[in-house]
Coordinates of C-alpha atoms in Angstrom, one line a residue:
M1 CA 10.0 -13.5 -10.7
Y2 CA 11.8 -12.0 -7.8
S3 CA 11.9 -14.0 -4.5
T4 CA 11.8 -12.5 -1.3
P5 CA 14.2 -13.5 1.4
W6 CA 13.1 -13.0 4.9
R7 CA 15.1 -9.9 5.1
H8 CA 13.1 -8.2 2.4
R9 CA 10.0 -9.3 4.1
V10 CA 11.2 -7.6 7.4
A11 CA 11.9 -4.3 5.4
L12 CA 8.2 -4.6 3.7
A13 CA 6.7 -5.2 7.2
L14 CA 8.8 -2.3 8.7
A15 CA 7.6 -0.2 5.7
A16 CA 3.9 -1.0 6.4
C17 CA 4.5 -0.2 10.1
L18 CA 5.8 3.4 8.9
V19 CA 3.0 3.9 6.6
V20 CA 0.7 3.4 9.4
A21 CA 2.2 5.8 11.6
I22 CA 2.6 8.4 8.9
G23 CA -0.7 8.1 7.6
L24 CA -2.3 8.3 11.4
D25 CA -0.7 11.6 11.6
A26 CA -2.0 12.6 8.4
H27 CA -5.3 11.5 9.2
A28 CA -5.4 13.6 12.1
V29 CA -4.3 16.9 10.3
E30 CA -7.0 18.9 8.9
G31 CA -6.7 20.0 5.2
P32 CA -6.8 18.8 1.9
V33 CA -3.4 17.9 1.4
A34 CA -3.4 15.7 4.5
A35 CA -6.4 14.0 3.6
F36 CA -5.0 13.4 0.1
A37 CA -1.8 11.8 1.5
A38 CA -3.4 9.6 4.0
D39 CA -6.0 8.2 1.1
S40 CA -2.8 7.7 -1.0
L41 CA -0.9 6.1 2.0
Y42 CA -4.0 3.8 2.7
T43 CA -3.1 2.2 -1.0
V44 CA 0.4 1.9 -0.5
L45 CA -0.2 -0.1 3.0
V46 CA -2.7 -2.6 1.2
Y47 CA 0.3 -2.7 -1.5
L48 CA 2.7 -3.7 1.0
I49 CA 0.6 -6.3 2.9
L50 CA -0.3 -7.9 -0.5
R51 CA 3.3 -7.6 -1.2
L52 CA 4.1 -9.6 2.1
I53 CA 1.7 -12.3 1.2
F54 CA 2.0 -12.9 -2.6
V55 CA 5.5 -12.5 -2.7
R56 CA 5.8 -14.3 -6.3
A57 CA 3.1 -11.6 -7.7
G58 CA 4.2 -9.3 -10.4
L59 CA 4.4 -5.7 -9.1
W60 CA 2.1 -3.9 -11.7
M61 CA -0.5 -6.8 -10.4
L62 CA 0.1 -5.8 -7.0
A63 CA -0.4 -2.1 -7.7
V64 CA -3.6 -2.8 -9.5
A65 CA -4.8 -5.1 -6.9
A66 CA -4.2 -2.6 -4.1
F67 CA -5.8 0.1 -6.2
A68 CA -9.1 -2.1 -6.8
F69 CA -9.4 -3.2 -3.4
S70 CA -9.0 0.7 -2.2
A71 CA -11.6 1.4 -4.9
V72 CA -14.0 -1.1 -3.8
I73 CA -13.9 -0.1 -0.4
E74 CA -14.9 3.8 -1.4
V75 CA -17.5 2.7 -3.7
L76 CA -19.0 0.6 -0.8
Q77 CA -19.1 3.7 1.4
L78 CA -22.1 4.8 -1.3
S79 CA -24.2 2.2 0.6
G80 CA -23.7 3.6 4.0
L81 CA -22.6 0.2 5.4
P82 CA -19.2 1.6 6.8
E83 CA -20.6 4.6 8.3
Q84 CA -23.2 2.2 10.3
W85 CA -20.0 -0.1 11.0
G86 CA -18.2 3.3 12.1
D87 CA -21.0 4.2 14.3
A88 CA -20.7 0.6 16.1
F89 CA -16.9 0.3 16.3
P90 CA -15.4 3.6 15.8
P91 CA -11.8 2.2 14.6
A92 CA -13.4 0.6 11.5
R93 CA -13.6 4.3 10.5
L94 CA -9.9 4.6 9.9
V95 CA -10.1 1.4 7.4
L96 CA -13.6 1.6 5.8
G97 CA -14.1 5.5 5.7
T98 CA -17.4 6.8 6.4
S99 CA -18.4 8.9 3.1
F100 CA -18.0 8.4 -0.8
S101 CA -15.2 10.8 -2.4
A102 CA -14.3 10.5 -6.0
T103 CA -11.3 12.6 -5.4
D104 CA -10.1 9.7 -3.0
L105 CA -10.0 7.6 -6.2
V106 CA -7.5 9.7 -7.7
S107 CA -5.5 9.6 -4.4
Y108 CA -5.6 5.7 -4.5
A109 CA -4.4 5.7 -8.1
I110 CA -1.4 8.1 -7.3
G111 CA -0.7 6.0 -4.2
A112 CA -0.6 2.8 -6.1
L113 CA 1.6 4.3 -8.9
A114 CA 4.0 5.9 -6.3
I115 CA 4.4 2.6 -4.4
W116 CA 5.0 0.4 -7.8
L117 CA 7.4 3.0 -8.8
A118 CA 9.4 2.9 -5.5
D119 CA 9.3 -0.9 -5.3
R120 CA 10.7 -0.9 -8.8
A121 CA 13.6 1.1 -7.9
V122 CA 14.3 -0.6 -4.8
L123 CA 14.5 -3.7 -6.3
G124 CA 16.5 -2.6 -9.1
V125 CA 19.2 -1.4 -6.2
V126 CA 18.9 -4.8 -4.8
E127 CA 19.3 -6.7 -7.5
T128 CA 22.2 -4.5 -8.9
R129 CA 24.1 -4.9 -5.5
S130 CA 23.4 -8.8 -5.7
S131 CA 24.6 -9.1 -9.3
R132 CA 27.8 -6.8 -8.3
S133 CA 28.4 -9.2 -5.4
A134 CA 27.7 -12.5 -7.3
R135 CA 30.6 -11.2 -9.9
S136 CA 33.1 -10.1 -7.5
R137 CA 32.9 -13.5 -5.8
A138 CA 33.3 -15.3 -9.0

């Protein structure tokens, strides 16, 4: 599988920071579109973090894992624990949420699919450039 050089890790880390910033902005806006975007970006962020940690994992597996993680957090909200933790430490609400919503699961699935497609596209460009570069040196 694809080995991630340090510059790609830096790009992934910067992308994760950008996703956090956009997600916080979307979270601050009222309305269903902003909520959908924020929820999708949550899964995108999980994917990027997993991609930084598990550099040799398949992209599809990372997308599934990001969705699964997001879904587990959503289902955990049915227990009421995230809401209690959010009351005790308000920033936890940004990570764990407070109340279950089945539509959030759709947002997570779309976020996982979108980042998987985007990552595949970026890797395709990178691999094409590197193979062209290798041929021109030969």
